[in-house]
Coordinates of C-alpha atoms in Angstrom, one line a residue:
X1 CA -8.0 -3.9 -6.0
X2 CA -8.3 -7.4 -4.9
X3 CA -6.0 -10.1 -3.6
X4 CA -6.1 -13.8 -2.9
X5 CA -6.7 -13.0 0.8
X6 CA -9.1 -10.1 0.2
X7 CA -12.1 -9.4 2.4
X8 CA -14.6 -8.1 -0.1
X9 CA -18.0 -7.9 1.7
X10 CA -21.0 -9.8 0.3
X11 CA -22.7 -6.5 -0.6
X12 CA -22.7 -5.7 -4.3
X13 CA -21.3 -2.2 -3.8
X14 CA -18.1 -1.9 -1.9
X15 CA -18.1 1.0 0.6
X16 CA -15.0 2.9 1.5
X17 CA -14.7 0.9 4.7
X18 CA -14.7 -2.3 2.9
X19 CA -12.1 -0.9 0.5
X20 CA -9.8 -0.1 3.4
X21 CA -10.2 -3.7 4.5
X22 CA -9.2 -4.9 1.1
X23 CA -6.3 -2.6 0.8
X24 CA -4.9 -3.4 4.2
X25 CA -4.9 -7.1 3.2
X26 CA -2.3 -6.6 0.5
X27 CA 0.0 -4.8 2.9
X28 CA 1.0 -8.1 4.4
X29 CA 4.5 -9.2 4.8
X30 CA 5.4 -12.6 3.4
X31 CA 2.5 -14.4 1.8
X32 CA -0.2 -12.0 2.7
X33 CA -0.6 -13.2 6.3
X34 CA -0.6 -9.9 8.1
X35 CA -1.6 -6.3 7.8
X36 CA -0.4 -2.9 8.7
X37 CA -3.0 -0.8 10.3
X38 CA -1.6 2.5 9.1
X39 CA -1.1 1.1 5.6
X40 CA -4.8 0.5 5.2
X41 CA -4.9 3.9 3.5
X42 CA -3.8 3.0 0.0
X43 CA -5.8 0.2 -1.5
X44 CA -3.7 -0.1 -4.6
X45 CA -5.6 2.7 -6.2
X46 CA -3.4 4.5 -8.7
X47 CA -3.8 8.2 -9.3
X48 CA -1.9 9.8 -12.2
X49 CA -2.4 13.2 -10.6
X50 CA -4.9 16.0 -10.3
X51 CA -7.6 16.2 -13.0
X52 CA -7.3 19.5 -14.8
X53 CA -9.8 22.0 -13.4
X54 CA -11.2 19.5 -10.8
X55 CA -11.6 20.3 -7.2
X56 CA -9.2 18.3 -5.1
X57 CA -8.7 16.0 -8.1
X58 CA -12.4 15.1 -8.1
X59 CA -14.0 15.1 -11.6
X60 CA -17.2 16.9 -12.2
X61 CA -20.4 15.5 -10.7
X62 CA -22.2 12.7 -12.5
X63 CA -25.9 13.4 -12.8
X64 CA -26.7 9.7 -12.9
X65 CA -26.9 9.4 -9.2
X66 CA -24.9 8.8 -6.1
X67 CA -21.7 6.8 -5.9
X68 CA -23.2 3.6 -4.7
X69 CA -25.6 3.4 -7.7
X70 CA -22.9 4.4 -10.1
X71 CA -20.5 1.8 -8.8
X72 CA -23.2 -0.9 -8.8
X73 CA -24.0 -0.2 -12.5
X74 CA -20.4 0.0 -13.6
X75 CA -19.4 -3.7 -13.4
X76 CA -15.9 -2.4 -12.5
X77 CA -14.3 -4.8 -10.1
X78 CA -11.8 -2.1 -8.9
X79 CA -14.5 0.4 -8.2
X80 CA -15.6 1.6 -4.7
X81 CA -18.1 4.1 -3.2
X82 CA -17.3 6.5 -0.4
X83 CA -19.3 8.7 1.8
X84 CA -18.0 12.2 2.0
X85 CA -16.4 11.4 5.4
X86 CA -14.8 8.2 4.0
X87 CA -13.4 10.0 1.1
X88 CA -11.9 12.8 3.2
X89 CA -10.2 10.1 5.3
X90 CA -8.9 8.4 2.2
X91 CA -7.6 11.7 0.7
X92 CA -5.8 12.4 3.9
X93 CA -4.2 9.0 3.8
X94 CA -2.8 9.6 0.4
X95 CA -1.2 12.7 1.9
X96 CA 0.4 10.5 4.6
X97 CA -2.1 10.7 7.4
X98 CA -4.6 8.3 8.9
X99 CA -6.8 8.0 12.0
X100 CA -6.1 5.0 14.1
X101 CA -4.3 3.7 17.2
X102 CA -0.8 3.0 15.8
X103 CA -1.0 -0.8 15.8
X104 CA 0.3 -3.2 13.1
X105 CA -1.2 -6.7 13.0
X106 CA -0.3 -10.1 11.5
X107 CA -1.7 -13.6 11.5
X108 CA 0.3 -16.1 13.5
X109 CA 1.0 -19.7 12.3
X110 CA -1.6 -20.8 14.9
X111 CA -4.2 -18.6 13.2
X112 CA -4.4 -15.9 15.9
X113 CA -4.1 -12.1 15.3
X114 CA -0.9 -10.7 16.9
X115 CA 0.3 -7.2 17.4
X116 CA 3.5 -7.1 15.2
X117 CA 4.4 -3.5 15.9
X118 CA 3.4 -0.4 17.7
X119 CA 4.1 3.1 16.4
X120 CA 6.2 5.0 19.1
X121 CA 4.2 7.6 20.9
X122 CA 0.9 6.4 19.4
X123 CA -2.3 5.9 21.4
X124 CA -1.6 2.2 21.5
X125 CA 1.9 2.8 22.8
X126 CA 0.6 5.1 25.5
X127 CA -2.0 2.5 26.4
X128 CA 0.7 -0.1 27.0
X129 CA 0.1 -2.3 23.9
X130 CA 3.3 -4.1 22.9
X131 CA 4.4 -6.4 20.0
X132 CA 3.5 -10.0 20.8
X133 CA 0.2 -9.1 22.4
X134 CA -2.7 -11.2 20.9
X135 CA -5.8 -9.2 19.8
X136 CA -8.9 -11.0 21.0
X137 CA -11.7 -8.4 20.6
X138 CA -12.3 -4.9 19.3
X139 CA -15.1 -3.0 21.2
X140 CA -16.2 -6.3 22.7
X141 CA -16.5 -8.1 19.4
X142 CA -14.4 -11.2 18.9
X143 CA -11.8 -11.1 16.0
X144 CA -11.4 -14.9 16.2
X145 CA -11.5 -16.3 12.7
X146 CA -12.0 -12.9 11.0
X147 CA -9.6 -11.7 8.4
X148 CA -6.7 -9.5 9.7
X149 CA -8.0 -6.8 7.4
X150 CA -11.4 -6.8 9.1
X151 CA -9.7 -6.4 12.5
X152 CA -7.7 -3.5 11.0
X153 CA -10.9 -1.8 9.8
X154 CA -12.5 -2.2 13.3
X155 CA -9.4 -0.7 14.9
X156 CA -9.6 2.3 12.7
X157 CA -13.4 2.5 12.9
X158 CA -13.6 2.4 9.1
X159 CA -16.9 0.6 9.3
X160 CA -18.5 3.6 11.2
X161 CA -16.4 6.7 10.3
X162 CA -19.0 9.1 11.7
X163 CA -18.2 7.8 15.2
X164 CA -14.5 7.1 14.8
X165 CA -12.7 10.4 14.4
X166 CA -9.8 11.6 16.4
X167 CA -10.6 11.4 20.1
X168 CA -12.9 8.5 19.8
X169 CA -12.2 5.5 22.0
X170 CA -11.7 1.9 21.0
X171 CA -11.6 -0.9 23.5
X172 CA -9.0 -3.5 22.8
X173 CA -9.2 -7.0 24.2
X174 CA -5.7 -8.4 24.4
X175 CA -3.9 -11.4 25.7
X176 CA -0.3 -11.4 27.0
X177 CA 1.4 -14.5 28.5
X178 CA -2.0 -16.2 28.6
X179 CA -3.6 -13.5 30.6
X180 CA -6.5 -11.6 28.9
X181 CA -7.1 -7.9 29.6
X182 CA -9.0 -4.9 28.1
X183 CA -7.2 -1.7 27.2
X184 CA -8.9 1.5 26.0
X185 CA -7.1 3.5 23.3
X186 CA -8.0 6.9 21.9
X187 CA -7.8 7.2 18.2
X188 CA -5.6 10.0 16.9
X189 CA -4.5 11.5 13.6
X190 CA -1.1 9.9 12.9
X191 CA 1.5 10.2 10.2
X192 CA 2.4 7.4 7.8
X193 CA 6.1 6.7 7.4
X194 CA 6.3 4.9 4.0
X195 CA 10.1 4.5 4.0
X196 CA 12.1 2.6 6.7
X197 CA 15.8 2.2 6.3
X198 CA 18.4 -0.1 8.0
X199 CA 22.1 -0.2 7.2
X200 CA 23.5 -3.7 7.6
X201 CA 27.0 -4.8 8.7
X202 CA 27.8 -6.2 5.2
X203 CA 27.5 -2.7 3.7
X204 CA 24.0 -3.3 2.3
X205 CA 21.3 -0.7 2.8
X206 CA 17.8 -2.2 3.2
X207 CA 14.9 0.1 2.3
X208 CA 11.4 -0.9 2.8
X209 CA 8.9 1.2 0.8
X210 CA 5.4 0.4 2.1
X211 CA 3.3 2.7 -0.1
X212 CA 3.3 5.6 -2.5
X213 CA 1.8 8.4 -0.5
X214 CA 2.7 12.0 -1.1
X215 CA 6.4 12.6 -0.5
X216 CA 7.4 8.9 -0.4
X217 CA 9.7 9.3 -3.4
X218 CA 11.6 12.1 -1.9
X219 CA 12.1 10.1 1.3
X220 CA 13.3 7.2 -0.9
X221 CA 15.7 9.6 -2.6
X222 CA 17.1 10.8 0.7
X223 CA 17.7 7.2 1.8
X224 CA 19.5 6.3 -1.4
X225 CA 21.7 9.4 -1.0
X226 CA 22.7 8.2 2.5
X227 CA 23.6 4.8 1.0
X228 CA 26.1 6.3 -1.4
X229 CA 29.2 4.2 -1.5
X230 CA 27.5 1.1 0.0
X231 CA 27.9 -2.3 -1.4
X232 CA 24.3 -2.4 -2.6
X233 CA 20.6 -1.5 -2.0
X234 CA 17.9 -4.0 -1.2
X235 CA 14.6 -2.3 -2.0
X236 CA 11.8 -4.2 -0.3
X237 CA 8.4 -3.7 -2.0
X238 CA 6.8 -6.8 -0.5
X239 CA 3.3 -5.9 0.6
X240 CA 3.3 -2.5 -1.1
X241 CA -0.2 -2.1 -2.5
X242 CA 0.6 1.0 -4.5
X243 CA -0.8 4.5 -4.4
X244 CA 0.0 7.6 -6.4
X245 CA 1.4 6.8 -9.9
X246 CA 3.2 10.1 -9.9
X247 CA 5.0 9.1 -6.7
X248 CA 6.0 5.8 -8.3
X249 CA 7.4 7.6 -11.3
X250 CA 9.4 9.9 -9.0
X251 CA 10.6 6.8 -7.2
X252 CA 11.8 5.4 -10.5
X253 CA 13.7 8.6 -11.0
X254 CA 15.8 7.8 -8.0
X255 CA 17.4 4.9 -9.8
X256 CA 17.2 6.0 -13.5
X257 CA 18.7 8.7 -15.6
X258 CA 15.6 9.8 -17.4
X259 CA 13.6 7.8 -19.9
X260 CA 10.1 6.2 -20.1
X261 CA 8.6 4.8 -16.9
X262 CA 5.2 3.7 -18.2
X263 CA 2.3 4.7 -20.5
X264 CA -1.3 4.7 -19.4
X265 CA -4.6 5.7 -20.8
X266 CA -7.4 7.8 -19.4
X267 CA -10.7 7.1 -21.2
X268 CA -8.6 6.2 -24.3
X269 CA -6.4 9.2 -24.2
X270 CA -2.7 8.1 -24.0
X271 CA -0.4 9.6 -21.3
X272 CA 3.2 8.9 -20.4
X273 CA 5.3 9.0 -17.2
X274 CA 9.0 9.8 -17.5
X275 CA 11.8 9.6 -15.0
X276 CA 13.8 12.7 -14.2
X277 CA 17.5 12.8 -15.1
X278 CA 20.3 12.3 -12.5
X279 CA 19.2 9.2 -10.6
X280 CA 21.7 6.6 -9.1
X281 CA 22.4 4.2 -11.9
X282 CA 25.5 2.6 -10.4
X283 CA 24.8 1.2 -7.0
X284 CA 23.8 -2.5 -7.2
X285 CA 20.1 -2.9 -6.7
X286 CA 17.9 -5.8 -5.9
X287 CA 14.1 -5.4 -5.6
X288 CA 12.1 -7.8 -3.4
X289 CA 8.5 -8.5 -4.4
X290 CA 5.7 -10.9 -3.5
X291 CA 2.0 -11.5 -4.1
X292 CA 1.2 -8.3 -2.1
X293 CA 3.2 -6.1 -4.5
X294 CA 0.6 -4.4 -6.6
X295 CA -0.4 -1.4 -8.7
X296 CA 2.1 1.4 -8.5
X297 CA 4.6 -0.9 -6.8
X298 CA 4.4 -3.2 -9.8
X299 CA 5.0 -0.3 -12.1
X300 CA 8.2 0.7 -10.3
X301 CA 9.3 -3.0 -10.2
X302 CA 8.5 -3.4 -13.9
X303 CA 10.4 -0.3 -15.1
X304 CA 13.5 -1.2 -13.1
X305 CA 13.3 -4.7 -14.5
X306 CA 12.6 -3.7 -18.1
X307 CA 15.5 -1.2 -18.1
X308 CA 17.9 -3.7 -16.5
X309 CA 18.5 -1.4 -13.5
X310 CA 17.6 -4.0 -10.9
X311 CA 17.4 -7.8 -10.3
X312 CA 13.9 -8.7 -9.1
X313 CA 13.7 -11.5 -6.5
X314 CA 10.7 -13.1 -4.9
X315 CA 7.4 -14.4 -6.1
X316 CA 5.0 -13.3 -8.9
X317 CA 3.4 -9.9 -8.1
X318 CA -0.4 -9.4 -7.7
X319 CA -1.3 -8.1 -11.2
X320 CA -3.2 -4.8 -10.9
X321 CA -2.4 -2.6 -13.8
X322 CA -5.4 -0.3 -13.8
X323 CA -5.8 3.4 -13.0
X324 CA -8.6 4.8 -10.9
X325 CA -9.9 8.4 -10.6
X326 CA -12.5 9.8 -8.2
X327 CA -15.8 11.3 -9.3
X328 CA -17.9 13.4 -6.9
X329 CA -21.6 12.8 -7.0
X330 CA -24.5 15.2 -6.5
X331 CA -25.0 14.0 -2.9
X332 CA -21.4 14.5 -2.0
X333 CA -20.4 10.9 -2.2
X334 CA -17.4 9.8 -4.3
X335 CA -17.2 6.9 -6.8
X336 CA -13.8 5.5 -7.7
X337 CA -13.9 4.1 -11.2
X338 CA -11.3 2.6 -13.5
X339 CA -10.3 5.0 -16.3
X340 CA -7.5 3.0 -18.0
X341 CA -4.5 0.7 -17.8
X342 CA -0.8 1.2 -17.7
X343 CA 1.8 -0.5 -19.8
X344 CA 5.5 -1.1 -19.0
X345 CA 8.3 0.2 -21.4
X346 CA 8.7 -3.3 -22.8
X347 CA 5.0 -3.3 -23.7
X348 CA 4.2 -5.8 -20.9
X349 CA 0.7 -5.5 -19.4
X350 CA 0.6 -6.0 -15.6
X351 CA -3.2 -6.5 -15.2
X352 CA -4.1 -10.1 -14.3
X353 CA -0.7 -11.5 -15.1
X354 CA 1.6 -9.7 -12.6
X355 CA 5.3 -9.6 -12.9
X356 CA 7.6 -12.7 -12.8
X357 CA 10.8 -12.0 -10.8
X358 CA 14.2 -12.6 -12.4
X359 CA 14.9 -14.9 -9.5
X360 CA 11.9 -16.8 -8.3
X361 CA 12.0 -17.9 -4.7
X362 CA 10.4 -21.3 -4.1
X363 CA 8.3 -22.5 -1.2
X364 CA 10.3 -22.8 2.0
X365 CA 13.1 -20.5 0.7
X366 CA 13.9 -17.3 2.5
X367 CA 13.4 -14.5 0.0
X368 CA 15.5 -12.0 1.8
X369 CA 18.5 -14.4 2.1
X370 CA 18.2 -15.2 -1.6
X371 CA 18.1 -11.5 -2.4
X372 CA 21.2 -10.8 -0.4
X373 CA 23.1 -13.5 -2.2
X374 CA 22.1 -12.0 -5.5
X375 CA 23.1 -8.5 -4.3
X376 CA 26.5 -9.8 -3.1
X377 CA 27.1 -11.2 -6.6
X378 CA 26.2 -7.9 -8.2
X379 CA 28.5 -6.0 -5.9
X380 CA 31.4 -8.5 -6.6
X381 CA 30.9 -8.1 -10.4
X382 CA 31.1 -4.3 -10.4

């Protein structure tokens, strides 16, 4: 997983904390200018599901050595090495949990890091942090000039997980209306809400799907059921860095009536993902994408595009079409290594190339406005 705005560290082996940094970077809205703190869980890693006979979907131990050595030898640009603590945090995040403060961040046009959202009831909310606050420091260290993703990692304590569990304190240096202040916040275990829904006055239901954690497809299905009879659905996958391949296939089932979603290989052995029968195939659907749409999100976009179920609007997607699986090492560390690639029903390969939208939004254009215009046309033509 990588991205034009990635923050890969100079070390030859990416640790789990660095991976979180990279992952959060692609969860930016717009042109990868911001980052969701809670969404730093995913990283675009795509898991097809549990490995038969493996403990917690971790393959048998590799006698060659620990994760860092294995990753450094692999030459795999998508690989990452985790300590046991880092991997446990990562596993929980795929189940929809993370440890943090509940802050979302973005880069302002002036180059500063701004709080773009605060999870209600979160430690940051209780500490009085509000959208619009400027983040100056984390634990006394300036974030001026650092990638938003690095600021996210510091907030979550991903760079030192042994000292950043639930109950640990992080000191936030903030600025509001030109006045600087320091606010302590206690990290907590929080739930990720991958699906947010808004019903617009024009009869359009807008659904933002931020990641494919466990249960995200069922949340999407519930949102689509609620939209029954609406003029159309705007599915926003901008900044969605992926997640569980099985969840993406289930998400495709929400809009398809069975059929092939994608094929992928695991060490040369071919597998296939199929949609379930009975999805909504009638409601007009537009999918919004950008350069931060990657991995499983690209797979969902690709199948809806290939099977003429949706019109895709936005900019070219990232281009990550690989599948990773974890391998536990003798010392308890975990290496994430690529085991194969996935292919769309049309035979298109996502890796490197990404997906080109049906309607490409040019510089200076508002993608959501364009998407609504397209959706209106689809609804009129029903």
